[in-house]
mmCIF file of C-alpha atoms in Angstrom:
data_model
loop_
_atom_site.group_PDB
_atom_site.id
_atom_site.type_symbol
_atom_site.label_atom_id
_atom_site.label_comp_id
_atom_site.label_asym_id
_atom_site.label_seq_id
_atom_site.Cartn_x
_atom_site.Cartn_y
_atom_site.Cartn_z
ATOM 1 C CA MET A 1 0.247 -30.336 -23.168
ATOM 2 C CA LYS A 2 3.854 -29.245 -23.456
ATOM 3 C CA ILE A 3 5.532 -26.169 -21.962
ATOM 4 C CA VAL A 4 8.531 -24.609 -23.697
ATOM 5 C CA ARG A 5 10.517 -21.818 -22.078
ATOM 6 C CA HIS A 6 12.673 -19.429 -24.099
ATOM 7 C CA ASP A 7 15.646 -17.408 -22.862
ATOM 8 C CA ILE A 8 15.521 -18.905 -19.390
ATOM 9 C CA GLY A 9 17.077 -16.846 -16.633
ATOM 10 C CA PRO A 10 17.485 -17.443 -12.917
ATOM 11 C CA ARG A 11 14.185 -15.676 -12.076
ATOM 12 C CA PHE A 12 12.077 -15.817 -15.237
ATOM 13 C CA SER A 13 11.944 -16.814 -18.887
ATOM 14 C CA GLU A 14 11.510 -14.170 -21.574
ATOM 15 C CA MET A 15 8.706 -16.249 -23.105
ATOM 16 C CA THR A 16 6.746 -19.336 -22.105
ATOM 17 C CA ALA A 17 4.874 -21.287 -24.785
ATOM 18 C CA VAL A 18 2.121 -23.659 -23.789
ATOM 19 C CA HIS A 19 1.439 -26.150 -26.567
ATOM 20 C CA LEU A 20 -2.160 -27.366 -26.428
ATOM 21 C CA GLY A 21 -2.756 -29.687 -29.354
ATOM 22 C CA GLN A 22 -3.273 -27.459 -32.366
ATOM 23 C CA ALA A 23 -2.862 -24.201 -30.458
ATOM 24 C CA LYS A 24 -0.029 -22.510 -28.608
ATOM 25 C CA LEU A 25 -0.462 -19.893 -25.920
ATOM 26 C CA LEU A 26 2.486 -17.510 -25.718
ATOM 27 C CA TYR A 27 3.251 -15.481 -22.610
ATOM 28 C CA LEU A 28 5.958 -12.852 -22.992
ATOM 29 C CA SER A 29 7.507 -11.373 -19.880
ATOM 30 C CA GLY A 30 7.570 -7.617 -19.573
ATOM 31 C CA GLN A 31 10.078 -6.349 -22.119
ATOM 32 C CA VAL A 32 12.247 -3.307 -21.448
ATOM 33 C CA ALA A 33 14.796 -1.495 -23.556
ATOM 34 C CA GLU A 34 18.450 -2.468 -23.428
ATOM 35 C CA ASN A 35 19.487 1.000 -24.586
ATOM 36 C CA THR A 36 18.073 3.101 -21.770
ATOM 37 C CA SER A 37 19.560 6.283 -23.217
ATOM 38 C CA LEU A 38 16.803 6.265 -25.853
ATOM 39 C CA ASP A 39 13.725 8.458 -25.496
ATOM 40 C CA ILE A 40 10.243 6.932 -25.183
ATOM 41 C CA THR A 41 9.869 6.396 -28.938
ATOM 42 C CA GLY A 42 13.285 4.734 -29.196
ATOM 43 C CA GLN A 43 12.668 2.491 -26.188
ATOM 44 C CA THR A 44 9.234 1.552 -27.539
ATOM 45 C CA ARG A 45 10.678 0.666 -30.965
ATOM 46 C CA GLU A 46 13.407 -1.440 -29.378
ATOM 47 C CA ILE A 47 10.906 -3.322 -27.191
ATOM 48 C CA LEU A 48 8.582 -3.995 -30.128
ATOM 49 C CA MET A 49 11.561 -5.404 -32.052
ATOM 50 C CA PHE A 50 12.273 -7.734 -29.086
ATOM 51 C CA ILE A 51 8.619 -8.822 -29.101
ATOM 52 C CA ASP A 52 8.755 -9.572 -32.834
ATOM 53 C CA ARG A 53 11.861 -11.724 -32.309
ATOM 54 C CA LEU A 54 10.353 -13.655 -29.391
ATOM 55 C CA LEU A 55 7.115 -14.360 -31.255
ATOM 56 C CA GLU A 56 9.098 -15.584 -34.255
ATOM 57 C CA LYS A 57 10.719 -18.280 -32.081
ATOM 58 C CA GLU A 58 7.300 -19.967 -31.856
ATOM 59 C CA GLY A 59 6.264 -19.319 -35.453
ATOM 60 C CA ALA A 60 4.095 -16.341 -34.570
ATOM 61 C CA ASP A 61 3.953 -12.684 -35.483
ATOM 62 C CA LYS A 62 2.229 -9.628 -34.066
ATOM 63 C CA THR A 63 -1.106 -10.608 -35.646
ATOM 64 C CA ALA A 64 -1.239 -13.424 -33.032
ATOM 65 C CA ILE A 65 -1.193 -10.982 -30.089
ATOM 66 C CA VAL A 66 -4.437 -11.097 -28.124
ATOM 67 C CA SER A 67 -3.520 -8.905 -25.171
ATOM 68 C CA ALA A 68 -0.925 -6.300 -24.228
ATOM 69 C CA ARG A 69 -0.093 -4.524 -20.996
ATOM 70 C CA ILE A 70 1.953 -1.370 -21.253
ATOM 71 C CA PHE A 71 3.546 0.282 -18.236
ATOM 72 C CA LEU A 72 4.726 3.878 -18.670
ATOM 73 C CA ALA A 73 7.052 5.580 -16.214
ATOM 74 C CA SER A 74 5.446 8.876 -17.254
ATOM 75 C CA VAL A 75 1.839 9.124 -18.421
ATOM 76 C CA GLY A 76 3.003 12.194 -20.331
ATOM 77 C CA ASP A 77 4.686 9.768 -22.782
ATOM 78 C CA TYR A 78 1.337 8.210 -23.758
ATOM 79 C CA ALA A 79 0.939 10.014 -27.096
ATOM 80 C CA ALA A 80 4.559 9.463 -28.166
ATOM 81 C CA MET A 81 4.377 5.764 -27.266
ATOM 82 C CA ASN A 82 1.088 5.441 -29.158
ATOM 83 C CA SER A 83 2.643 6.966 -32.290
ATOM 84 C CA VAL A 84 5.155 4.084 -32.395
ATOM 85 C CA TRP A 85 2.601 1.445 -31.340
ATOM 86 C CA ASP A 86 0.124 2.581 -34.028
ATOM 87 C CA ASP A 87 2.778 2.218 -36.750
ATOM 88 C CA TRP A 88 3.710 -1.263 -35.479
ATOM 89 C CA VAL A 89 0.387 -2.980 -34.798
ATOM 90 C CA PRO A 90 -1.314 -4.290 -37.953
ATOM 91 C CA GLN A 91 -4.681 -2.746 -38.799
ATOM 92 C CA GLY A 92 -7.467 -5.188 -38.030
ATOM 93 C CA HIS A 93 -5.276 -7.038 -35.501
ATOM 94 C CA THR A 94 -5.255 -4.629 -32.580
ATOM 95 C CA PRO A 95 -5.202 -6.635 -29.348
ATOM 96 C CA SER A 96 -6.965 -5.793 -26.129
ATOM 97 C CA ARG A 97 -4.649 -3.455 -24.250
ATOM 98 C CA THR A 98 -4.136 -1.866 -20.876
ATOM 99 C CA THR A 99 -1.821 1.105 -20.396
ATOM 100 C CA VAL A 100 -0.938 2.301 -16.911
ATOM 101 C CA GLY A 101 1.420 4.752 -15.331
ATOM 102 C CA ALA A 102 3.829 2.870 -13.083
ATOM 103 C CA LYS A 103 7.088 3.241 -11.238
ATOM 104 C CA LEU A 104 9.334 0.846 -13.160
ATOM 105 C CA ILE A 105 12.079 -1.202 -11.520
ATOM 106 C CA ARG A 106 14.858 1.075 -12.862
ATOM 107 C CA PRO A 107 14.478 4.820 -13.346
ATOM 108 C CA GLU A 108 16.124 4.591 -16.799
ATOM 109 C CA TYR A 109 13.229 2.495 -18.106
ATOM 110 C CA LYS A 110 10.545 4.626 -19.692
ATOM 111 C CA ILE A 111 8.295 1.728 -20.722
ATOM 112 C CA GLU A 112 7.697 -1.985 -20.201
ATOM 113 C CA ILE A 113 5.445 -4.115 -22.419
ATOM 114 C CA GLU A 114 3.980 -7.531 -21.608
ATOM 115 C CA ILE A 115 2.280 -9.623 -24.320
ATOM 116 C CA GLN A 116 0.054 -12.685 -24.589
ATOM 117 C CA ALA A 117 -0.538 -14.348 -27.954
ATOM 118 C CA ILE A 118 -2.115 -17.471 -29.392
ATOM 119 C CA VAL A 119 -1.056 -19.431 -32.431
ATOM 120 C CA ASN A 120 -3.161 -22.029 -34.196
ATOM 121 C CA GLN A 121 -1.061 -24.710 -35.772
ATOM 122 C CA PRO A 122 -2.154 -26.491 -38.947
ATOM 123 C CA ALA A 123 -3.547 -29.962 -38.232
ATOM 124 C CA ASN A 124 -0.582 -31.642 -39.961
ATOM 125 C CA THR A 125 2.028 -29.797 -37.880
ATOM 126 C CA SER A 126 3.456 -31.407 -34.760
ATOM 127 C CA ALA A 127 3.010 -29.505 -31.495
ATOM 128 C CA ASN A 128 6.644 -30.335 -30.696
ATOM 129 C CA THR A 129 8.141 -27.550 -32.781
#
């Protein structure tokens, strides 16, 4: 087993990859928008772009996502968030998902998304990538 941390900060890493032989488990910290002036659809798009970039660091894409947790500052944003999510998630690869209304750490954040994914590596690929 090998653990690889990406974008390490003083309190948390943006993503932790656990290499287990021919599989990798990917744990993405809750992602929030950098541009907090965006509305819910803009913040959701920005976060999903961040998720795509993090997954790519471990050779994964959104089809590898097995679970998502979405925290909305306003449950009234559910439909608008879903319109962006539905365009982003590949048909046939929808992960399990929980969506909750929550008071986020900063009032400017409208949404936070946490992801878990798994990647199977081909047998001839080293787990040290």
